[in-house]
Short mmCIF file of C-alpha atoms in Angstrom, two decimals:
data_model
loop_
_atom_site.label_atom_id
_atom_site.label_comp_id
_atom_site.label_asym_id
_atom_site.label_seq_id
_atom_site.Cartn_x
_atom_site.Cartn_y
_atom_site.Cartn_z
CA MET A 237 -44.89 104.84 19.62
CA ASN A 238 -46.44 106.25 16.43
CA THR A 239 -50.10 105.88 17.38
CA ILE A 240 -52.43 106.51 20.29
CA MET A 241 -55.96 105.28 20.90
CA GLY A 242 -58.51 107.94 20.02
CA TYR A 243 -61.62 108.81 18.04
CA GLN A 244 -61.48 109.32 14.28
CA ARG A 245 -63.59 112.31 13.20
CA PRO A 246 -65.36 112.63 9.83
CA ASN A 247 -63.08 115.52 8.74
CA GLY A 248 -59.86 113.63 9.49
CA ASP A 249 -59.28 115.11 12.95
CA ILE A 250 -58.64 112.82 15.90
CA GLY A 251 -60.07 113.20 19.39
CA ILE A 252 -58.85 111.83 22.70
CA ARG A 253 -62.21 112.41 24.42
CA ASN A 254 -65.74 112.00 23.05
CA HIS A 255 -67.78 114.73 24.70
CA LEU A 256 -71.35 115.75 24.02
CA LEU A 257 -70.98 119.53 24.32
CA ILE A 258 -73.96 121.69 25.29
CA ILE A 259 -73.44 125.29 24.16
CA PRO A 260 -75.50 128.25 25.38
CA THR A 261 -75.38 130.99 22.76
CA VAL A 262 -76.09 133.58 25.44
CA ILE A 263 -76.03 133.97 29.22
CA CYS A 264 -79.84 133.69 29.20
CA SER A 265 -79.66 129.99 28.26
CA ASN A 266 -76.96 129.05 30.77
CA GLN A 267 -79.33 127.60 33.33
CA VAL A 268 -81.15 125.39 30.83
CA CYS A 269 -77.85 124.04 29.52
CA THR A 270 -76.51 123.42 33.02
CA ARG A 271 -79.63 121.55 34.11
CA ILE A 272 -79.49 119.28 31.07
CA MET A 273 -75.79 118.58 31.74
CA GLN A 274 -76.62 117.66 35.33
CA MET A 275 -79.26 115.16 34.19
CA VAL A 276 -77.27 113.52 31.38
CA PRO A 277 -74.05 112.00 32.79
CA ASP A 278 -70.72 112.64 31.09
CA THR A 279 -71.87 115.67 29.12
CA VAL A 280 -70.21 119.09 29.19
CA ALA A 281 -71.85 122.53 29.23
CA ILE A 282 -70.00 125.84 28.80
CA PRO A 283 -72.00 128.60 30.55
CA HIS A 284 -70.63 132.09 29.89
CA GLN A 285 -71.60 135.74 30.34
CA HIS A 286 -71.78 136.79 26.71
CA GLY A 287 -73.78 136.43 23.49
CA CYS A 288 -75.84 139.64 23.69
CA SER A 289 -75.18 143.40 23.83
CA GLN A 290 -72.03 142.85 21.77
CA ILE A 291 -70.99 144.37 18.45
CA GLY A 292 -68.20 144.16 15.90
CA ALA A 293 -65.04 142.28 16.72
CA ASP A 294 -66.25 141.57 20.26
CA LYS A 295 -69.38 139.79 18.99
CA ASP A 296 -67.27 137.93 16.44
CA ARG A 297 -64.91 136.74 19.16
CA THR A 298 -67.76 135.21 21.18
CA PHE A 299 -69.02 133.44 18.06
CA ASP A 300 -65.52 132.23 17.12
CA VAL A 301 -64.76 130.84 20.59
CA LEU A 302 -68.10 129.04 20.83
CA ALA A 303 -67.68 127.64 17.32
CA GLY A 304 -64.06 126.66 17.92
CA THR A 305 -64.96 124.88 21.15
CA GLY A 306 -67.68 122.97 19.32
CA LYS A 307 -65.19 122.08 16.57
CA ASN A 308 -62.58 120.86 19.07
CA PRO A 309 -61.75 117.25 18.11
CA ASN A 310 -62.43 116.08 21.67
CA VAL A 311 -66.09 116.93 21.05
CA GLY A 312 -68.12 114.21 19.31
CA ALA A 313 -71.48 115.99 19.06
CA VAL A 314 -72.96 119.39 19.93
CA LEU A 315 -76.31 120.62 21.27
CA ILE A 316 -76.79 124.40 20.95
CA ILE A 317 -79.43 126.16 23.04
CA SER A 318 -80.30 129.81 22.47
CA LEU A 319 -82.84 132.17 24.00
CA GLY A 320 -84.12 133.30 20.61
CA CYS A 321 -83.30 137.02 20.47
CA GLU A 322 -79.53 137.33 21.08
CA VAL A 323 -76.81 138.58 18.72
CA VAL A 324 -75.12 135.17 18.40
CA ASP A 325 -77.03 133.36 15.64
CA PRO A 326 -77.57 129.70 16.68
CA GLU A 327 -78.26 128.59 13.10
CA ALA A 328 -75.00 130.13 11.86
CA LEU A 329 -73.16 128.63 14.85
CA ALA A 330 -74.56 125.18 14.09
CA ALA A 331 -73.63 125.52 10.41
CA GLU A 332 -70.05 126.45 11.29
CA ILE A 333 -69.61 123.48 13.64
CA ARG A 334 -71.25 121.09 11.15
CA LYS A 335 -68.34 121.76 8.77
CA THR A 336 -66.47 119.17 10.84
CA GLY A 337 -69.07 116.52 9.98
CA LYS A 338 -70.11 115.95 13.61
CA PRO A 339 -73.79 115.85 14.66
CA VAL A 340 -75.20 119.24 15.74
CA GLU A 341 -78.70 120.09 17.00
CA PHE A 342 -80.09 123.46 18.08
CA PHE A 343 -83.28 125.09 19.37
CA ASP A 344 -84.35 128.23 21.23
CA ILE A 345 -86.06 128.58 24.60
CA GLN A 346 -88.65 131.11 23.44
CA SER A 347 -89.94 128.89 20.63
CA VAL A 348 -90.35 125.76 22.77
CA GLY A 349 -92.22 127.67 25.50
CA GLY A 350 -89.85 128.60 28.33
CA SER A 351 -87.24 127.06 30.56
CA VAL A 352 -89.12 123.98 31.80
CA LYS A 353 -90.18 122.89 28.32
CA ALA A 354 -86.68 123.72 27.01
CA ILE A 355 -85.08 121.48 29.63
CA GLN A 356 -87.45 118.66 28.71
CA HIS A 357 -86.82 119.08 24.98
CA GLY A 358 -83.07 119.40 25.44
CA LEU A 359 -83.00 116.37 27.70
CA GLU A 360 -84.56 114.22 24.97
CA LEU A 361 -82.07 115.45 22.38
CA ALA A 362 -79.08 115.09 24.70
CA LYS A 363 -79.97 111.53 25.73
CA ARG A 364 -80.34 110.46 22.10
CA MET A 365 -77.09 112.15 21.01
CA LYS A 366 -75.18 110.75 23.98
CA ALA A 367 -76.43 107.22 23.25
CA GLN A 368 -75.09 107.52 19.71
CA LEU A 369 -71.70 108.76 20.96
CA ASP A 370 -71.48 105.87 23.40
CA GLN A 371 -71.49 103.46 20.46
CA GLU A 372 -68.23 104.87 19.11
CA GLN A 373 -65.00 102.99 19.86
CA ARG A 374 -61.41 104.15 20.21
CA VAL A 375 -59.14 103.22 17.32
CA ALA A 376 -55.44 103.65 16.62
CA VAL A 377 -54.82 107.22 15.42
CA PRO A 378 -51.54 109.00 14.52
CA LEU A 379 -49.60 110.50 17.42
CA SER A 380 -48.42 113.17 14.97
CA LYS A 381 -51.92 114.71 14.99
CA LEU A 382 -51.76 115.46 18.72
CA LYS A 383 -51.78 119.16 19.68
CA VAL A 384 -50.81 120.26 23.18
CA GLY A 385 -51.08 123.70 24.77
CA VAL A 386 -48.47 124.75 27.35
CA LYS A 387 -49.57 127.14 30.10
CA CYS A 388 -48.37 128.29 33.51
CA GLY A 389 -50.27 129.86 36.39
CA GLY A 390 -49.70 130.51 40.05
CA SER A 391 -45.98 130.54 39.24
CA ASP A 392 -43.18 130.71 41.80
CA ALA A 393 -39.41 130.36 41.70
CA THR A 394 -39.65 126.60 41.16
CA SER A 395 -41.65 127.10 37.96
CA GLY A 396 -38.81 128.64 35.95
CA LEU A 397 -36.20 126.35 37.52
CA ALA A 398 -37.95 122.97 37.26
CA SER A 399 -41.50 122.50 35.96
CA ASN A 400 -41.35 124.89 32.99
CA PRO A 401 -38.05 123.67 31.51
CA ALA A 402 -39.07 120.06 32.16
CA LEU A 403 -42.28 120.72 30.24
CA GLY A 404 -40.12 122.25 27.51
CA GLN A 405 -38.31 118.91 27.24
CA ALA A 406 -41.64 117.14 26.76
CA ALA A 407 -42.74 119.76 24.20
CA ASP A 408 -39.61 119.04 22.18
CA GLN A 409 -40.42 115.32 22.24
CA LEU A 410 -43.93 115.89 20.92
CA ILE A 411 -42.67 118.13 18.11
CA ALA A 412 -39.99 115.57 17.23
CA ALA A 413 -42.81 113.01 16.92
CA GLY A 414 -44.60 115.28 14.44
CA GLY A 415 -47.08 116.77 16.92
CA GLY A 416 -47.97 120.40 17.56
CA VAL A 417 -47.38 122.66 20.56
CA VAL A 418 -48.92 126.07 21.21
CA ILE A 419 -47.77 128.60 23.80
CA GLY A 420 -49.74 131.72 24.69
CA GLU A 421 -49.86 134.40 27.39
CA THR A 422 -48.71 137.51 25.54
CA THR A 423 -48.66 139.35 28.85
CA GLU A 424 -46.11 136.88 30.21
CA ILE A 425 -43.48 137.03 27.50
CA ILE A 426 -42.96 140.78 27.95
CA GLY A 427 -39.31 141.41 28.76
CA ALA A 428 -38.33 138.14 27.10
CA GLU A 429 -40.01 138.58 23.72
CA HIS A 430 -36.60 139.08 22.09
CA VAL A 431 -35.63 135.55 23.15
CA LEU A 432 -38.67 134.05 21.41
CA ALA A 433 -38.24 136.38 18.43
CA ALA A 434 -34.77 134.95 17.86
CA ARG A 435 -36.41 131.53 17.47
CA CYS A 436 -38.97 132.62 14.85
CA ALA A 437 -38.58 130.70 11.60
CA THR A 438 -38.94 133.77 9.37
CA ALA A 439 -38.66 137.55 9.55
CA ASP A 440 -42.42 137.88 9.01
CA ILE A 441 -43.18 135.64 12.01
CA LYS A 442 -40.73 137.64 14.14
CA GLU A 443 -42.42 140.89 13.09
CA ARG A 444 -45.81 139.42 13.95
CA LEU A 445 -44.61 138.40 17.43
CA TYR A 446 -43.31 141.89 18.15
CA HIS A 447 -46.56 143.35 16.79
CA ILE A 448 -48.81 141.52 19.23
CA VAL A 449 -46.61 142.53 22.17
CA ASP A 450 -46.64 146.17 21.04
CA ARG A 451 -50.42 146.01 20.57
CA PHE A 452 -50.92 144.81 24.12
CA GLU A 453 -48.60 147.44 25.61
CA GLN A 454 -50.40 150.18 23.68
CA GLU A 455 -53.73 148.99 25.06
CA VAL A 456 -52.37 149.10 28.61
CA ASP A 457 -51.12 152.65 27.98
CA ARG A 458 -54.51 153.65 26.56
CA MET A 459 -56.14 152.49 29.78
CA GLY A 460 -53.68 154.52 31.84
CA ALA A 461 -52.84 151.42 33.84
CA ASP A 462 -49.62 149.98 35.22
CA MET A 463 -49.31 146.31 34.32
CA ARG A 464 -47.12 145.73 37.35
CA GLY A 465 -50.22 145.94 39.52
CA GLY A 466 -51.24 142.50 38.27
CA ASN A 467 -48.13 140.92 36.78
CA PRO A 468 -46.25 139.62 38.65
CA SER A 469 -49.22 138.88 40.89
CA PRO A 470 -49.00 139.09 44.70
CA GLY A 471 -48.74 135.29 44.76
CA ASN A 472 -45.91 135.32 42.19
CA ILE A 473 -43.99 137.81 44.32
CA ALA A 474 -44.59 135.84 47.51
CA GLY A 475 -43.28 132.79 45.64
CA GLY A 476 -39.99 134.49 44.83
CA LEU A 477 -40.54 136.22 41.46
CA SER A 478 -39.49 139.86 41.51
CA THR A 479 -40.10 141.30 38.03
CA ILE A 480 -42.06 140.77 34.83
CA GLU A 481 -38.79 139.97 33.05
CA GLU A 482 -37.82 137.30 35.56
CA LYS A 483 -41.28 135.73 35.32
CA SER A 484 -41.23 135.85 31.51
CA LEU A 485 -37.83 134.18 31.21
CA GLY A 486 -39.13 131.27 33.26
CA CYS A 487 -42.45 131.25 31.40
CA ILE A 488 -41.02 130.82 27.91
CA SER A 489 -38.92 127.79 28.84
CA LYS A 490 -42.05 125.61 28.86
CA CYS A 491 -42.27 125.57 25.05
CA GLY A 492 -38.91 123.87 24.53
CA THR A 493 -36.35 124.79 21.90
CA ALA A 494 -38.09 124.30 18.54
CA PRO A 495 -38.39 127.21 16.09
CA ILE A 496 -41.65 129.18 16.14
CA GLN A 497 -43.51 128.38 12.92
CA GLY A 498 -46.40 130.81 13.30
CA VAL A 499 -48.15 133.47 15.39
CA ILE A 500 -51.96 133.25 15.53
CA GLU A 501 -54.80 135.23 17.06
CA TYR A 502 -56.78 134.18 20.14
CA ALA A 503 -58.85 131.03 19.48
CA GLU A 504 -57.56 130.72 15.91
CA THR A 505 -57.01 127.15 14.69
CA VAL A 506 -53.70 125.72 15.91
CA PRO A 507 -51.73 124.19 13.01
CA GLU A 508 -50.67 120.55 13.06
CA GLY A 509 -46.99 120.02 13.85
CA GLY A 510 -44.36 122.41 15.13
CA LEU A 511 -44.45 125.27 17.62
CA THR A 512 -47.00 128.10 17.39
CA PHE A 513 -47.57 131.22 19.50
CA MET A 514 -51.17 132.27 20.24
CA ASP A 515 -51.92 135.87 21.24
CA SER A 516 -53.80 135.38 24.49
CA PRO A 517 -54.08 136.78 28.01
CA GLY A 518 -52.26 135.48 31.04
CA ASN A 519 -55.62 134.80 32.73
CA ASP A 520 -55.65 131.05 33.18
CA ILE A 521 -59.18 130.18 32.09
CA GLU A 522 -59.36 132.67 29.22
CA CYS A 523 -56.03 131.45 27.85
CA VAL A 524 -56.87 127.75 28.13
CA SER A 525 -60.34 128.32 26.64
CA GLY A 526 -58.70 130.05 23.67
CA MET A 527 -56.36 127.09 23.17
CA ALA A 528 -59.29 124.66 23.36
CA ALA A 529 -61.18 126.72 20.78
CA GLY A 530 -58.04 126.53 18.63
CA GLY A 531 -58.25 122.73 18.65
CA VAL A 532 -55.69 121.49 21.18
CA HIS A 533 -56.30 118.06 22.69
CA ILE A 534 -54.50 118.58 26.01
CA VAL A 535 -53.15 121.50 28.03
CA CYS A 536 -50.08 121.00 30.22
CA PHE A 537 -50.29 123.52 33.04
CA THR A 538 -47.35 124.21 35.36
CA THR A 539 -47.84 125.79 38.76
CA GLY A 540 -45.71 126.47 41.82
CA ARG A 541 -48.29 128.04 44.09
CA GLY A 542 -51.02 125.55 43.15
CA THR A 543 -54.27 125.92 41.21
CA PRO A 544 -57.16 123.48 40.84
CA THR A 545 -58.75 124.69 37.58
CA GLY A 546 -59.32 122.56 34.52
CA ALA A 547 -61.15 123.12 31.24
CA ALA A 548 -64.42 122.22 29.57
CA VAL A 549 -63.41 119.98 26.65
CA VAL A 550 -59.68 119.34 27.08
CA PRO A 551 -57.89 117.48 29.88
CA VAL A 552 -55.53 119.74 31.83
CA ILE A 553 -52.39 118.09 33.23
CA LYS A 554 -51.15 119.90 36.36
CA ILE A 555 -47.38 119.88 36.79
CA THR A 556 -45.29 121.30 39.64
CA GLY A 557 -41.71 121.63 40.72
CA ASN A 558 -42.70 122.63 44.26
CA GLN A 559 -42.58 119.55 46.47
CA SER A 560 -44.23 121.23 49.46
CA MET A 561 -47.17 122.42 47.38
CA TYR A 562 -47.51 119.00 45.72
CA GLN A 563 -47.83 117.36 49.12
CA LYS A 564 -50.47 119.88 50.21
CA MET A 565 -52.45 119.76 46.93
CA GLU A 566 -51.86 116.22 45.73
CA ASP A 567 -55.58 115.93 44.95
CA ASN A 568 -55.08 118.51 42.19
CA MET A 569 -51.57 117.79 40.90
CA ASP A 570 -50.76 115.15 38.25
CA VAL A 571 -46.96 115.33 37.94
CA ASP A 572 -44.28 116.27 40.49
CA VAL A 573 -40.88 117.13 39.01
CA SER A 574 -39.47 118.72 42.16
CA GLY A 575 -36.76 116.07 42.04
CA VAL A 576 -35.08 118.25 39.41
CA LEU A 577 -34.29 120.74 42.18
CA THR A 578 -33.09 118.14 44.70
CA GLY A 579 -30.97 116.22 42.20
CA ALA A 580 -33.21 113.15 42.30
CA LEU A 581 -34.15 113.75 38.64
CA THR A 582 -32.26 115.16 35.69
CA MET A 583 -34.10 117.73 33.62
CA ARG A 584 -34.46 115.13 30.87
CA GLU A 585 -35.95 112.63 33.32
CA GLY A 586 -38.42 115.29 34.47
CA GLY A 587 -39.38 115.88 30.84
CA ASP A 588 -39.77 112.14 30.26
CA GLN A 589 -42.11 111.95 33.23
CA ILE A 590 -44.33 114.67 31.73
CA TRP A 591 -44.13 113.08 28.26
CA GLN A 592 -45.30 109.76 29.66
CA GLU A 593 -48.23 111.51 31.36
CA ILE A 594 -49.19 113.18 28.07
CA LEU A 595 -49.24 109.80 26.33
CA GLU A 596 -51.33 108.19 29.08
CA VAL A 597 -53.84 111.06 29.16
CA ALA A 598 -54.05 110.99 25.36
CA GLY A 599 -54.83 107.28 25.67
CA GLY A 600 -57.73 107.86 28.06
CA LYS A 601 -56.27 108.33 31.55
CA LEU A 602 -58.25 111.00 33.43
CA THR A 603 -56.43 113.98 34.88
CA LYS A 604 -57.07 115.08 38.47
CA ALA A 605 -59.05 118.08 37.17
CA GLU A 606 -61.28 115.77 35.11
CA ILE A 607 -61.84 113.44 38.07
CA LEU A 608 -62.85 116.42 40.24
CA GLY A 609 -65.24 117.72 37.57
CA HIS A 610 -63.43 120.94 36.68
CA GLN A 611 -64.94 122.32 33.47
CA GLU A 612 -63.95 126.00 33.60
CA PHE A 613 -64.63 128.12 30.52
CA SER A 614 -64.26 131.85 29.86
CA ILE A 615 -64.14 134.03 26.75
CA ASN A 616 -61.60 136.84 26.51
CA ARG A 617 -63.44 140.04 25.58
CA ILE A 618 -62.13 142.91 23.49
CA GLY A 619 -64.92 145.49 23.65
CA PRO A 620 -67.51 147.20 25.89
CA SER A 621 -71.04 145.92 26.42
CA LEU A 622 -73.84 148.01 24.93
#
């Protein structure tokens, strides 16, 4: 299979979903955006806590994540709603997203006369934009343009033994087909960073990988904190993981065996083809939101303890190697590879099962998180509020 059915974007990107995205530039416009989303079916809003009282790199990060999410190829059109006095400039945000060629509209609540009038105005815009999107048809697009993020959360002993390495098999298949894979969670490679460093394609990439790990450890020291208070988490420990190193060794197996071709910052654009590492937190929603802002189409998320969360503009495929948890949380899980542990599946067969799910989701199949309406979104902050 060299093609999948998707949406061709004006800038050459391909999308596997065709969302109308409603972006609040600031927490003050969250409610207006949410109400419009509730009244226009099949739209997505991304309420967040930021957009004001931010300076420097922290303000830039909020802007970059909002812009990157709007640029995500799964988004067909964007409606931006601001309050009118925040630090995130809606006009600049619209201009950045318009570089993709997709339709973008924006207005502010203060200028149109308050929340009620803003909801009415936004509703008119959203209905018109959504009607235009609904006219677009899926076409055959290259599989090689597909980008997939790999993430784990709520890990237990089965994660490193079954679901993560099985996902690694699927990651290798996507890269062999010309596609791209991105792994993140800087906090969860600590103790195993040397293993990934040995796979870096060049000395410069290796140095960059070590740099981001050192940078994180220095920040933890500056705070006077002990990372072991949160990683491994109480749930990780209850699930059979004893140390950061043990957790990290299982974590890194989900990105397969390909060489690492680059190391990028949080929410930076993910390159097409090959394996990339994104500096990002272990926090599930912040990490996945950064990958979505970087342009991935799908996130494959392994879990042993079980977690229901999804994402705003990308389908999240939930994968487990824990048969008991799968039976309890079947409403949330998409793929069960626990047969790897019982001998019912080989590791390759487990990987094939995940690969087939990736292809079906890329072709339009809804994940359990999408069916349940999970649209979680969160921006990783790097500075204090003023």
